PDB file of C-alpha atoms in Angstrom:
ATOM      1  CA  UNK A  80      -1.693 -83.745 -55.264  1.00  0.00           C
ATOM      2  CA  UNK A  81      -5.030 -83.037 -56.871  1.00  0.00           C
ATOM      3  CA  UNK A  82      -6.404 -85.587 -58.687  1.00  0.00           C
ATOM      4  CA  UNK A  83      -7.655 -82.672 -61.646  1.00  0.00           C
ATOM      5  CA  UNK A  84      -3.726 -82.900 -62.295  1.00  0.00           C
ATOM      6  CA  UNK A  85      -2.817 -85.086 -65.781  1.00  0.00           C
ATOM      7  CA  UNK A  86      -0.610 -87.850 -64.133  1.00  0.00           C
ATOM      8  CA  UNK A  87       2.864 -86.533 -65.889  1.00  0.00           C
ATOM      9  CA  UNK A  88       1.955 -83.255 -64.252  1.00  0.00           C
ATOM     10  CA  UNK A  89       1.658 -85.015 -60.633  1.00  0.00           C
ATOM     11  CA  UNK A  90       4.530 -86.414 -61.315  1.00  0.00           C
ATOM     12  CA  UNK A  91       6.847 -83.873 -62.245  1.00  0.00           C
ATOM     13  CA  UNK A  92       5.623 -81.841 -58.755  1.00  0.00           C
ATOM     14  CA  UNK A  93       6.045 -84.763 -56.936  1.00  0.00           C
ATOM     15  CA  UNK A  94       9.959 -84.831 -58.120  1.00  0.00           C
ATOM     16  CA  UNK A  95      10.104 -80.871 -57.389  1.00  0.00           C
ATOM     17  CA  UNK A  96       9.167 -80.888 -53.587  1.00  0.00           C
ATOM     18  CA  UNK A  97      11.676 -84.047 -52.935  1.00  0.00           C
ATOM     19  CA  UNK A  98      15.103 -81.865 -53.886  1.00  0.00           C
ATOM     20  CA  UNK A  99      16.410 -80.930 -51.048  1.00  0.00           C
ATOM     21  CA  UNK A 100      16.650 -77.286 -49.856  1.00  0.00           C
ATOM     22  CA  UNK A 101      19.423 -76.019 -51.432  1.00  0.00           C
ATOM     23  CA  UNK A 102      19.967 -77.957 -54.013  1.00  0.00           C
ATOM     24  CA  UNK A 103      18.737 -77.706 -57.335  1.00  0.00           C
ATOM     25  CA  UNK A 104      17.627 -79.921 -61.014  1.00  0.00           C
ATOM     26  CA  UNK A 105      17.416 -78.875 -64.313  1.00  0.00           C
ATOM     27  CA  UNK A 106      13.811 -79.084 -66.144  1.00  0.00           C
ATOM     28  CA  UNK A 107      15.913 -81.990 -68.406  1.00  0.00           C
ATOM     29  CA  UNK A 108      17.135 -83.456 -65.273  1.00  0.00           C
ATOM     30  CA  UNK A 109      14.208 -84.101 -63.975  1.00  0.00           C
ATOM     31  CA  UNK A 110      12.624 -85.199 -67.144  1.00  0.00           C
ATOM     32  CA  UNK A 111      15.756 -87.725 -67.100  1.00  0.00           C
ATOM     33  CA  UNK A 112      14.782 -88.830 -63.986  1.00  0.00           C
ATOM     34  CA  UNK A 113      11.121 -89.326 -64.539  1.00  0.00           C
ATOM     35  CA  UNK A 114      12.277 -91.758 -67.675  1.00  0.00           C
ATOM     36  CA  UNK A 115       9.475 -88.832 -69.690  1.00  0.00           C
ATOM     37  CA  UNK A 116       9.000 -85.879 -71.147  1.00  0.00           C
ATOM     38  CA  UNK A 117      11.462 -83.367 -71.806  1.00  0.00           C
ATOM     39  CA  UNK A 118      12.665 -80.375 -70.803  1.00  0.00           C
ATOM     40  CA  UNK A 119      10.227 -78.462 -72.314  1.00  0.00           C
ATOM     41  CA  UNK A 120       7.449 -80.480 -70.897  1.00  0.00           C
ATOM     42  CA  UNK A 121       9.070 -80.339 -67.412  1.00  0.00           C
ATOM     43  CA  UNK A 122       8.687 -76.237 -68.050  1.00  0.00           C
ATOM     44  CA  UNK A 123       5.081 -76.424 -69.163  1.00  0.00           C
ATOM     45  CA  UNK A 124       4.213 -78.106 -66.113  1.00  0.00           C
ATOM     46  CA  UNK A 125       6.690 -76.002 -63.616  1.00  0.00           C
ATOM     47  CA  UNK A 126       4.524 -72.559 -65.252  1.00  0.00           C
ATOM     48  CA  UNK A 127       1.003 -73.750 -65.254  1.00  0.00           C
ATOM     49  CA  UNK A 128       1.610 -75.987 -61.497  1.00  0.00           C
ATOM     50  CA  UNK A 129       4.655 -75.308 -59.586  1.00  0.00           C
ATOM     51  CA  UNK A 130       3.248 -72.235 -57.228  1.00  0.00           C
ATOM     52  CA  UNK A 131       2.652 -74.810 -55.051  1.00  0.00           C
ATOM     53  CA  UNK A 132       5.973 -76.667 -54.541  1.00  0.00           C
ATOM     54  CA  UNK A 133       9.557 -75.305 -54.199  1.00  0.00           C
ATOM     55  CA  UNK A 134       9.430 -74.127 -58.213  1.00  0.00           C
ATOM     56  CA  UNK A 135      12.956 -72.089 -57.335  1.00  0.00           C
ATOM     57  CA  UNK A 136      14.889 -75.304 -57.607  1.00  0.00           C
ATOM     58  CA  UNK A 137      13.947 -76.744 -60.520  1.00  0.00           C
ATOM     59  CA  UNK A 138      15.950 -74.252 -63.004  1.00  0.00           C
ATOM     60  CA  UNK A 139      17.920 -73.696 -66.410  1.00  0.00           C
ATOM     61  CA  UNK A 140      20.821 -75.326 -67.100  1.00  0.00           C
ATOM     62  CA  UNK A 141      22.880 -72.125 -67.566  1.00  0.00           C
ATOM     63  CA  UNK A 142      21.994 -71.572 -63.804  1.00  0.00           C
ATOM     64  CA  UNK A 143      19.666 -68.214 -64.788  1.00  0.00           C
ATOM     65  CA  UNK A 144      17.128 -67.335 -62.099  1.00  0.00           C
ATOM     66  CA  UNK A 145      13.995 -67.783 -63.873  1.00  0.00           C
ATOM     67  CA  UNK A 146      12.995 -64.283 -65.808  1.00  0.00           C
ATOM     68  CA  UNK A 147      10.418 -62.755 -63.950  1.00  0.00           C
ATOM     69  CA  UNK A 148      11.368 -64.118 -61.108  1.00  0.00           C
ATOM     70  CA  UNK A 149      14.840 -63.426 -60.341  1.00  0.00           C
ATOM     71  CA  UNK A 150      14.706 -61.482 -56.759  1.00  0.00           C
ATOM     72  CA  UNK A 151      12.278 -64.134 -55.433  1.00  0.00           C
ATOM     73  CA  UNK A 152      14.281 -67.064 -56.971  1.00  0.00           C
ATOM     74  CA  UNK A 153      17.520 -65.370 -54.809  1.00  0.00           C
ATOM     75  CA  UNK A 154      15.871 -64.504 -52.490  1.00  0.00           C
ATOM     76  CA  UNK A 155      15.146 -68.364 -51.775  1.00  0.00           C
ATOM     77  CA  UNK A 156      18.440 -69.247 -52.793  1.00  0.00           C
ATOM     78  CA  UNK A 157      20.142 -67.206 -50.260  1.00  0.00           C
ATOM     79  CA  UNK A 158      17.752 -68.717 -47.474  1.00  0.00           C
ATOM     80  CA  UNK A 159      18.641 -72.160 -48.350  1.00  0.00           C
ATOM     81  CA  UNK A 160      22.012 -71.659 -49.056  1.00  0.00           C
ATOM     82  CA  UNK A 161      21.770 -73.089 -52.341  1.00  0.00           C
ATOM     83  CA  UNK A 162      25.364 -72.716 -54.061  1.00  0.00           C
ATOM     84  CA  UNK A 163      26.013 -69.037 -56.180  1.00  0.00           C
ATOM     85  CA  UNK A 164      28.192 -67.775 -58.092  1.00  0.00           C
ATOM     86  CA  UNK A 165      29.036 -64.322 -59.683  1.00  0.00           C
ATOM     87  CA  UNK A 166      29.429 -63.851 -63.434  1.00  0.00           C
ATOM     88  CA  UNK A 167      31.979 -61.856 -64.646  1.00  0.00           C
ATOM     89  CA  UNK A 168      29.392 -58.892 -64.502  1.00  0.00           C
ATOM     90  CA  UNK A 169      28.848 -59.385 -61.724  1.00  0.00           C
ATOM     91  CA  UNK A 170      25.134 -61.121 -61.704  1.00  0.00           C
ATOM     92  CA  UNK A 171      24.781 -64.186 -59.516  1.00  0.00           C
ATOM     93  CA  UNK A 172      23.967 -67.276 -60.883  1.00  0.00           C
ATOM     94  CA  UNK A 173      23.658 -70.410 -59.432  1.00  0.00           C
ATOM     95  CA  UNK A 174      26.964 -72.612 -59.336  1.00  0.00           C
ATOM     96  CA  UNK A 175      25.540 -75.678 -60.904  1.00  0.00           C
ATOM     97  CA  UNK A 176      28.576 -77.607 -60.323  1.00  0.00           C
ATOM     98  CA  UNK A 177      28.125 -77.831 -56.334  1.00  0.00           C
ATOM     99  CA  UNK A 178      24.354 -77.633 -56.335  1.00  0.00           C
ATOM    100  CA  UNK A 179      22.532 -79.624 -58.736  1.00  0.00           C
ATOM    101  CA  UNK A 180      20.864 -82.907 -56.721  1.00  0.00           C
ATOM    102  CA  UNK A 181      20.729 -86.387 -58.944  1.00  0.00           C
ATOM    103  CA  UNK A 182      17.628 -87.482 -57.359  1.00  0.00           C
ATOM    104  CA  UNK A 183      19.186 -89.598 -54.396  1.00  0.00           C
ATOM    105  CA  UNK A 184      18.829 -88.803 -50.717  1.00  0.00           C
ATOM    106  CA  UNK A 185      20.640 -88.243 -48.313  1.00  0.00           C
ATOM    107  CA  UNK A 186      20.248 -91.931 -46.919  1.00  0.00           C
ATOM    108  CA  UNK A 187      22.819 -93.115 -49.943  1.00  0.00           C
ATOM    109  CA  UNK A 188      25.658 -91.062 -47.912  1.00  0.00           C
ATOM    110  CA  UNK A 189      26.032 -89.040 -50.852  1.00  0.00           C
ATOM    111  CA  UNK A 190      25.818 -84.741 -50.692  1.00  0.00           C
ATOM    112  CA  UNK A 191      28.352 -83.471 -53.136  1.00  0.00           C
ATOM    113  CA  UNK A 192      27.196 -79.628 -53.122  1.00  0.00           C
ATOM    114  CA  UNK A 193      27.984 -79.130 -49.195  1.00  0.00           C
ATOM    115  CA  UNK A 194      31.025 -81.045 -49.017  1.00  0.00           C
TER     116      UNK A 194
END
């Protein structure tokens, strides 16, 4: 990380490019996890940093592709076989039941989304 980056900034990327492919946290997730910040904060940082890590899995709780950036967000979703779903319209959302990632590896034996 570049040391121009404010430190909650750093950290917040840091977080991003350690959930697995795949898998997925919400911006208050990982504000949870960091023990700062909010979701809001997490969002800041995610628009003004995260080109540079895997921004596509750090989402919305509702499971929306980000707005803007829906067909690239799928797009990486479908490579990584990160969990959809269909709404009733038929739009595809991501099923945030099998793919959202609490912050522990794989090393703890526990993978909940791909079971």
């Amino acid at each position: 990380m570049s040391e121009e980056l404010p430190a909650y900034a750093e950290h917040v990327l840091e977080l991003a490019e350690r959930i697995p492919p795949g898998r997925v946290m919400t911006y208050g997730d990982v504000a949870e996890w960091l023990g700062e910040g909010g979701p809001r904060q997490v969002g800041r940082v995610m628009a003004l940093y995260g080109a540079a890590v895997p921004w596509w899995r750090v989402v919305r709780a509702d499971g929306v592709p980000l707005p803007g950036s829906e067909r690239r967000a799928l797009e990486h979703y479908r490579a990584e076989a990160t969990p959809l779903r269909l709404t009733a319209g038929g739009e595809p959302r991501l099923d945030m039941r099998r793919a959202r990632w609490d912050g522990r590896g794989p090393e703890d034996g526990r993978d909940e989304a791909h079971t």
